[in-house]
Amino acid sequence: MNFTITAAPIPIGSFLALTIGLGGPPFFFYGFLFIGLGQLFLCLAAAEIASSMPHPLGQAYWVVRLGPQKYNRLAGYILGWLTNGAWLLIYTTTVLYTSEILMAVIECRKVTDWSLSASLVFINGAALFVLITLLVRANPKQSATAVFVSVANNSGWGSTAVVFFLNVLPGLASLGACDAATHMAEELELPIRDVPRVMIGSALLNYLVAIPTMIIFLFCIVNPEAMLSPVGGQPLIQLLADGYASKVLTAIAGALIVVGFAIGSWAALISWSRLYWLFSRTNDGVPVNALILGTVLTIAIGAIQLGSSTALNAVLGGASLCSGFSWIVVFSFRVWRSNDALDPQRWLNLGKWGRPLSGFAILWNMWTIAWVSFPLFLPVTLSSMNWSSLVAVGVVVISFVYYILFYRHRSDEME
């Protein structure tokens, strides 16, 4: 489940538009390598905490265990909202990507019934099929110089370093949901071992699979200019349509990608629903009303997305901000408490490296939060503005209002 939510080869393709103007293919590729390494270290630090105190609430539970007792209820409430907000936005992103990819395939070519049926036959070999056929069909291919060396900056930003660091979204989208396994802790036979293994294993798998996938995609961009205004707003479908030059192959590959995103959305819904369930089951059982509300919000956000090309990046960026802030709080208390609050018999014990690695994770999250909030292109207009911070602030404001009106009057404590 942890791997299927991010499934690196698919989100990597969704950000191919960044290869035009925002540093070109070299910054896209090297930026992912850099961001991916940072995310792997963050995941390792988080996995040690999960090994010591596995719990479906994840960060919201850990901050209660690690923080000062006087403020643990408030801290748990705040991180509960941040993690729930992050996972609602992650679920929304996967659903929106699924629908947009599907619409792009339909817009690209009118697909016949038999080609859709043929698409389902190739589901089991989705990734290999797409990549191998793309390598065979795409012509002409980009040169090694174009992929690894030639930098193109048409973003409006004067600093090359700024342009490089703006390429954070592909790495965060591919390796940013490392806490998914923690929300399934109660359903695992040995969570102190299985949760950290899944967290680290899925992050490594995403990172290692994304690298060759990215290289193949970058070499197979037949029409670079088309990435700026791709069919259906989806550069990955534009890449496939140009590379395949085949109605049937484009339909098959598009169907495989749609199914991949659909599976990711189901996994995200499972992870998100476990969070709601844990917050409410002591009173009313399974939070049906909350899940219905979340579905309604997803549909509402989807309606906004239909009229705005920037809404999807705002949703994904908002998820990164909510998640990043929650990790900053958890790792701050982890550094403050050192190893005293962790189980000495935990399966994953980083020893003397645990505390400095958590300190790095704090700085790393602060750094990624800053860059996720930047607009990608200048000058900033209403359509090119980065609205990620507004989405995250919205989650905080709603949680604050709910706390004042309802939660502070409750006497129940988190167990």
Coordinates of C-alpha atoms in Angstrom, one line a residue:
M1 CA 0.0 0.0 0.0
N2 CA 2.8 2.4 0.9
F3 CA 4.4 2.1 -2.5
T4 CA 1.1 2.3 -4.5
I5 CA 0.2 5.7 -3.1
T6 CA 3.2 7.4 -4.6
A7 CA 4.3 4.8 -7.3
A8 CA 7.2 7.0 -8.5
P9 CA 7.1 6.3 -12.3
I10 CA 3.6 7.8 -12.6
P11 CA 4.0 11.1 -10.7
I12 CA 7.4 11.6 -12.3
G13 CA 5.7 11.7 -15.6
S14 CA 3.1 14.2 -14.4
F15 CA 5.8 16.8 -13.8
L16 CA 7.5 16.6 -17.2
A17 CA 6.3 20.1 -18.0
L18 CA 9.1 21.3 -15.6
T19 CA 11.6 20.1 -18.1
I20 CA 10.8 23.1 -20.3
G21 CA 12.0 26.5 -18.9
L22 CA 12.6 25.5 -15.3
G23 CA 16.2 24.4 -15.8
G24 CA 15.5 21.8 -18.5
P25 CA 16.0 18.0 -18.2
P26 CA 19.3 18.3 -16.2
F27 CA 17.7 20.2 -13.3
F28 CA 14.6 17.9 -13.4
F29 CA 16.8 14.8 -13.1
Y30 CA 19.5 16.0 -10.7
G31 CA 16.9 17.8 -8.6
F32 CA 15.0 14.6 -8.1
L33 CA 18.2 12.8 -7.1
F34 CA 18.9 15.5 -4.5
I35 CA 15.4 15.7 -3.1
G36 CA 15.0 12.0 -3.1
L37 CA 18.1 11.5 -0.9
G38 CA 16.9 14.0 1.6
Q39 CA 13.5 12.3 1.7
L40 CA 15.2 8.9 2.3
F41 CA 17.0 10.3 5.4
L42 CA 13.8 11.7 6.6
C43 CA 12.1 8.4 6.2
L44 CA 14.9 6.6 8.1
A45 CA 14.5 9.0 11.1
A46 CA 10.7 8.5 11.0
A47 CA 11.0 4.8 10.8
E48 CA 13.0 4.6 14.0
I49 CA 10.2 6.4 15.9
A50 CA 7.6 4.1 14.2
S51 CA 9.6 1.1 15.3
S52 CA 9.6 2.3 18.9
M53 CA 5.9 3.3 19.1
P54 CA 3.9 2.0 16.1
H55 CA 0.4 3.5 16.1
P56 CA -2.2 4.3 13.4
L57 CA -2.3 7.9 14.4
G58 CA 1.4 8.3 13.5
Q59 CA 2.6 11.9 14.1
A60 CA -0.4 12.8 16.3
Y61 CA 0.3 9.9 18.7
W62 CA 4.1 10.4 18.7
V63 CA 3.9 14.0 19.7
V64 CA 1.7 13.1 22.6
R65 CA 4.3 10.5 23.7
L66 CA 7.3 12.7 23.1
G67 CA 6.0 16.2 24.0
P68 CA 5.5 17.9 27.4
Q69 CA 2.5 16.4 29.3
K70 CA 1.0 19.8 29.9
Y71 CA 0.6 20.5 26.2
N72 CA 0.3 17.0 24.8
R73 CA -3.5 17.1 24.2
L74 CA -3.3 20.3 22.3
A75 CA -0.2 19.1 20.3
G76 CA -2.0 15.9 19.5
Y77 CA -5.0 17.8 18.3
I78 CA -2.9 20.1 16.1
L79 CA -0.9 17.3 14.5
G80 CA -4.1 15.3 14.1
W81 CA -5.5 18.0 11.9
L82 CA -2.3 18.5 10.0
T83 CA -1.9 14.8 9.2
N84 CA -5.6 14.4 8.4
G85 CA -5.4 17.5 6.2
A86 CA -2.3 16.2 4.5
W87 CA -3.9 12.8 3.7
L88 CA -7.2 14.3 2.5
L89 CA -5.2 16.4 0.1
I90 CA -3.1 13.4 -1.0
Y91 CA -6.2 11.4 -1.6
T92 CA -7.7 14.3 -3.5
T93 CA -4.6 14.7 -5.6
T94 CA -4.6 11.0 -6.7
V95 CA -8.3 11.2 -7.6
L96 CA -7.8 14.3 -9.6
Y97 CA -4.8 13.0 -11.4
T98 CA -6.8 9.8 -12.3
S99 CA -9.6 11.9 -13.8
E100 CA -7.2 14.3 -15.6
I101 CA -5.1 11.5 -17.1
L102 CA -8.3 9.8 -18.3
M103 CA -9.6 13.0 -19.9
A104 CA -6.2 13.7 -21.5
V105 CA -6.3 10.2 -23.1
I106 CA -9.8 10.8 -24.5
E107 CA -8.8 14.3 -25.7
C108 CA -5.7 13.0 -27.3
R109 CA -7.3 10.4 -29.5
K110 CA -10.8 9.0 -29.9
V111 CA -10.3 5.5 -28.5
T112 CA -12.2 2.5 -29.9
D113 CA -13.8 -0.1 -27.7
W114 CA -11.4 -2.9 -28.8
S115 CA -8.4 -0.8 -28.0
L116 CA -9.7 -0.2 -24.5
S117 CA -10.3 -3.9 -24.0
A118 CA -6.7 -4.5 -25.2
S119 CA -5.5 -2.0 -22.6
L120 CA -6.7 -4.3 -19.8
V121 CA -4.7 -7.2 -21.1
F122 CA -1.5 -5.4 -20.4
I123 CA -2.3 -4.2 -16.8
N124 CA 0.1 -6.7 -15.1
G125 CA 3.1 -5.5 -17.1
A126 CA 2.2 -1.8 -16.9
A127 CA 5.5 -0.1 -16.2
L128 CA 7.7 -2.4 -18.3
F129 CA 5.2 -2.2 -21.2
V130 CA 5.1 1.6 -21.2
L131 CA 8.8 2.1 -20.8
I132 CA 10.0 -0.6 -23.3
T133 CA 7.5 0.4 -26.0
L134 CA 8.4 4.1 -25.5
L135 CA 12.1 3.3 -26.0
V136 CA 11.3 1.4 -29.2
R137 CA 8.9 3.8 -30.7
A138 CA 10.1 7.3 -29.7
N139 CA 12.1 8.9 -32.5
P140 CA 14.1 11.1 -32.6
K141 CA 15.4 10.8 -29.1
Q142 CA 17.0 13.5 -27.1
S143 CA 20.8 13.6 -26.9
A144 CA 22.7 12.8 -23.7
T145 CA 23.9 16.5 -23.7
A146 CA 20.3 17.7 -23.7
V147 CA 19.2 15.3 -20.9
F148 CA 22.2 15.7 -18.6
V149 CA 24.0 18.9 -19.4
S150 CA 22.0 21.6 -21.3
V151 CA 20.3 23.9 -18.8
A152 CA 17.4 26.0 -20.0
N153 CA 16.0 28.8 -17.7
N154 CA 12.9 30.6 -19.0
S155 CA 11.3 30.8 -15.6
G156 CA 12.0 34.5 -15.0
W157 CA 14.1 33.8 -12.0
G158 CA 17.6 35.2 -12.3
S159 CA 19.4 32.8 -10.0
T160 CA 20.3 29.3 -11.4
A161 CA 20.4 28.0 -7.8
V162 CA 16.8 29.1 -7.2
V163 CA 15.6 27.4 -10.4
F164 CA 17.3 24.2 -9.4
F165 CA 15.7 24.2 -6.0
L166 CA 12.3 24.9 -7.4
N167 CA 12.4 21.4 -8.8
V168 CA 11.3 19.9 -5.5
L169 CA 7.8 18.7 -6.4
P170 CA 8.7 15.6 -8.3
G171 CA 10.8 14.2 -5.5
L172 CA 8.2 15.2 -2.8
A173 CA 5.4 13.6 -4.8
S174 CA 7.3 10.4 -5.3
L175 CA 8.7 10.0 -1.7
G176 CA 6.5 12.3 0.4
A177 CA 4.1 9.8 1.9
C178 CA 6.4 7.7 4.0
D179 CA 4.0 7.6 7.0
A180 CA 1.3 5.7 5.1
A181 CA 2.4 2.4 6.7
T182 CA 2.1 3.7 10.2
H183 CA -1.7 4.2 9.8
M184 CA -2.0 0.5 9.2
A185 CA -0.1 -0.5 12.4
E186 CA -3.0 -2.2 14.1
E187 CA -3.5 -4.5 11.1
L188 CA 0.1 -5.8 11.1
E189 CA 1.3 -8.9 12.9
L190 CA 4.5 -7.3 14.3
P191 CA 4.2 -3.5 13.7
I192 CA 7.5 -2.7 15.6
R193 CA 9.3 -4.6 12.8
D194 CA 6.9 -4.4 9.8
V195 CA 6.1 -0.7 9.8
P196 CA 9.7 0.6 9.6
R197 CA 10.6 -2.1 7.1
V198 CA 7.7 -1.1 4.8
M199 CA 8.5 2.6 5.2
I200 CA 12.2 2.2 4.3
G201 CA 11.6 -0.5 1.7
S202 CA 8.9 1.5 -0.2
A203 CA 10.9 4.7 -0.1
L204 CA 14.0 2.9 -1.5
L205 CA 11.9 1.2 -4.2
N206 CA 10.3 4.4 -5.3
Y207 CA 13.7 6.1 -5.5
L208 CA 15.4 3.4 -7.4
V209 CA 12.6 2.8 -9.8
A210 CA 12.1 6.5 -10.5
I211 CA 15.7 7.0 -11.7
P212 CA 15.6 4.8 -14.8
T213 CA 12.0 5.8 -15.5
M214 CA 13.0 9.4 -15.5
I215 CA 15.9 8.8 -17.8
I216 CA 13.8 7.0 -20.3
F217 CA 11.1 9.7 -20.2
L218 CA 13.6 12.5 -20.7
F219 CA 15.3 10.7 -23.7
C220 CA 12.0 10.0 -25.3
I221 CA 10.6 13.6 -25.4
V222 CA 10.1 13.9 -29.1
N223 CA 8.5 17.3 -29.1
P224 CA 9.8 19.4 -26.1
E225 CA 7.8 22.5 -27.0
A226 CA 4.5 20.5 -26.6
M227 CA 5.3 19.9 -23.0
L228 CA 4.4 23.5 -22.3
S229 CA 0.8 23.1 -23.5
P230 CA 0.2 19.3 -23.4
V231 CA -3.0 17.6 -24.4
G232 CA -5.5 17.7 -21.5
G233 CA -2.9 19.5 -19.4
Q234 CA -1.0 16.2 -18.9
P235 CA 2.6 16.2 -20.2
L236 CA 2.9 12.4 -19.6
I237 CA 0.1 11.7 -22.1
Q238 CA 1.6 14.2 -24.5
L239 CA 4.9 12.4 -24.3
L240 CA 3.3 9.1 -25.0
A241 CA 1.2 10.4 -27.9
D242 CA 4.3 12.0 -29.5
G243 CA 6.6 9.1 -28.8
Y244 CA 4.2 6.3 -29.8
A245 CA 2.6 8.0 -32.8
S246 CA 0.1 5.3 -32.4
K247 CA -3.6 5.5 -31.4
V248 CA -3.7 2.0 -30.0
L249 CA -0.4 2.2 -28.0
T250 CA -1.4 5.6 -26.5
A251 CA -4.8 4.1 -25.4
I252 CA -3.2 1.1 -23.8
A253 CA -0.5 3.1 -22.0
G254 CA -3.1 5.7 -20.9
A255 CA -5.3 3.0 -19.5
L256 CA -2.5 1.5 -17.5
I257 CA -1.6 4.9 -16.0
V258 CA -5.3 5.5 -15.1
V259 CA -5.5 2.2 -13.3
G260 CA -2.2 2.9 -11.5
F261 CA -3.5 6.3 -10.2
A262 CA -6.8 4.6 -9.3
I263 CA -5.0 2.0 -7.1
G264 CA -3.0 4.8 -5.5
S265 CA -6.2 6.7 -4.7
W266 CA -7.7 3.6 -3.0
A267 CA -4.6 3.2 -0.9
A268 CA -4.6 6.9 0.1
L269 CA -8.3 6.6 1.1
I270 CA -7.5 3.6 3.3
S271 CA -4.6 5.4 5.0
W272 CA -6.7 8.6 5.5
S273 CA -9.8 6.7 6.7
R274 CA -7.7 5.0 9.4
L275 CA -6.8 8.4 10.8
Y276 CA -10.4 9.5 11.1
W277 CA -11.3 6.1 12.5
L278 CA -8.8 6.4 15.3
F279 CA -9.9 9.9 16.3
S280 CA -13.6 9.0 16.6
R281 CA -14.0 5.3 17.4
T282 CA -13.9 5.8 21.2
N283 CA -17.3 7.6 20.8
D284 CA -19.2 6.9 17.6
G285 CA -17.3 4.1 15.9
V286 CA -16.4 4.3 12.3
P287 CA -16.6 8.0 11.2
V288 CA -19.0 7.6 8.3
N289 CA -20.0 11.3 8.4
A290 CA -16.4 12.4 8.3
L291 CA -15.7 10.1 5.3
I292 CA -18.7 11.5 3.5
L293 CA -17.6 15.0 4.2
G294 CA -14.1 14.2 2.9
T295 CA -15.6 12.8 -0.3
V296 CA -17.7 15.9 -0.8
L297 CA -14.6 18.1 -0.3
T298 CA -12.7 16.0 -2.8
I299 CA -15.5 16.5 -5.4
A300 CA -15.6 20.2 -4.6
I301 CA -11.8 20.6 -5.0
G302 CA -12.2 18.6 -8.3
A303 CA -14.7 21.1 -9.5
I304 CA -12.3 24.0 -8.7
Q305 CA -9.6 22.1 -10.6
L306 CA -11.8 21.9 -13.7
G307 CA -11.6 25.7 -13.9
S308 CA -8.0 26.3 -12.8
S309 CA -4.7 24.9 -14.1
T310 CA -2.9 25.8 -10.8
A311 CA -5.4 24.1 -8.3
L312 CA -3.8 20.7 -8.5
N313 CA -0.3 22.0 -7.7
A314 CA -1.9 23.9 -4.8
V315 CA -3.5 20.8 -3.4
L316 CA -0.3 18.7 -3.7
G317 CA 1.8 21.6 -2.3
G318 CA -0.7 22.0 0.6
A319 CA -0.3 18.4 1.4
S320 CA 3.5 18.8 1.5
L321 CA 3.2 21.8 3.8
C322 CA 0.8 20.1 6.3
S323 CA 2.9 17.0 6.4
G324 CA 6.2 19.0 6.7
F325 CA 4.9 21.0 9.6
S326 CA 3.8 17.8 11.4
W327 CA 7.2 16.2 11.0
I328 CA 9.0 19.4 12.2
V329 CA 7.0 19.2 15.5
V330 CA 7.6 15.4 15.9
F331 CA 11.3 15.6 15.2
S332 CA 11.8 18.6 17.4
F333 CA 10.4 16.7 20.4
R334 CA 12.5 13.7 19.3
V335 CA 15.6 15.8 19.5
W336 CA 14.5 17.3 22.8
R337 CA 13.9 14.0 24.5
S338 CA 16.9 12.2 22.9
N339 CA 16.6 8.4 23.2
D340 CA 14.9 8.4 26.6
A341 CA 11.4 8.3 25.3
L342 CA 12.1 5.5 22.7
D343 CA 11.8 1.8 23.4
P344 CA 15.4 0.5 23.9
Q345 CA 14.3 -2.8 22.4
R346 CA 13.0 -1.2 19.1
W347 CA 13.6 -3.1 15.9
L348 CA 15.2 -0.1 14.2
N349 CA 17.8 1.5 16.5
L350 CA 19.9 4.2 15.0
G351 CA 21.9 4.7 18.2
K352 CA 23.9 7.8 18.4
W353 CA 22.9 8.8 14.8
G354 CA 19.2 8.9 15.7
R355 CA 19.2 12.4 17.2
P356 CA 21.4 14.1 14.6
L357 CA 19.4 12.5 11.8
S358 CA 16.2 13.9 13.4
G359 CA 17.8 17.3 13.6
F360 CA 18.6 17.0 9.9
A361 CA 15.0 16.1 9.2
I362 CA 13.8 19.3 11.0
L363 CA 16.0 21.5 8.8
W364 CA 15.1 19.5 5.7
N365 CA 11.4 20.0 6.2
M366 CA 11.9 23.7 6.8
W367 CA 13.9 23.9 3.6
T368 CA 11.4 22.0 1.5
I369 CA 8.4 23.9 2.9
A370 CA 10.0 27.1 1.8
W371 CA 10.6 26.0 -1.7
V372 CA 7.2 24.3 -2.1
S373 CA 5.7 27.7 -1.4
F374 CA 7.6 29.6 -4.2
P375 CA 5.9 30.4 -7.5
L376 CA 7.6 28.5 -10.3
F377 CA 7.6 31.3 -12.9
L378 CA 7.9 35.1 -12.9
P379 CA 6.2 37.5 -13.1
V380 CA 3.5 36.2 -10.8
T381 CA 0.0 36.3 -12.0
L382 CA -3.3 35.0 -10.6
S383 CA -3.0 31.8 -12.7
S384 CA 0.8 31.3 -12.0
M385 CA 0.6 32.1 -8.3
N386 CA 1.5 29.3 -5.8
W387 CA -1.5 28.8 -3.6
S388 CA 0.0 26.0 -1.5
S389 CA 0.5 28.1 1.6
L390 CA -3.2 29.3 1.4
V391 CA -4.4 25.7 1.4
A392 CA -2.3 24.8 4.4
V393 CA -3.4 28.0 6.3
G394 CA -7.0 27.0 5.5
V395 CA -6.5 23.7 7.3
V396 CA -5.0 25.5 10.3
V397 CA -7.8 28.1 10.4
I398 CA -10.5 25.4 10.3
S399 CA -8.8 23.4 13.0
F400 CA -8.5 26.5 15.2
V401 CA -12.2 27.4 14.8
Y402 CA -13.3 23.8 15.5
Y403 CA -11.1 23.8 18.6
I404 CA -12.6 27.0 20.0
L405 CA -16.2 26.0 19.3
F406 CA -16.1 22.3 20.1
Y407 CA -13.0 20.4 21.0
R408 CA -11.8 22.4 24.0
H409 CA -15.0 21.6 25.9
R410 CA -14.5 17.9 25.5
S411 CA -13.1 16.0 28.5
D412 CA -11.9 12.9 26.7
E413 CA -8.2 12.4 26.4
M414 CA -6.2 10.7 23.7
E415 CA -5.3 7.2 24.9

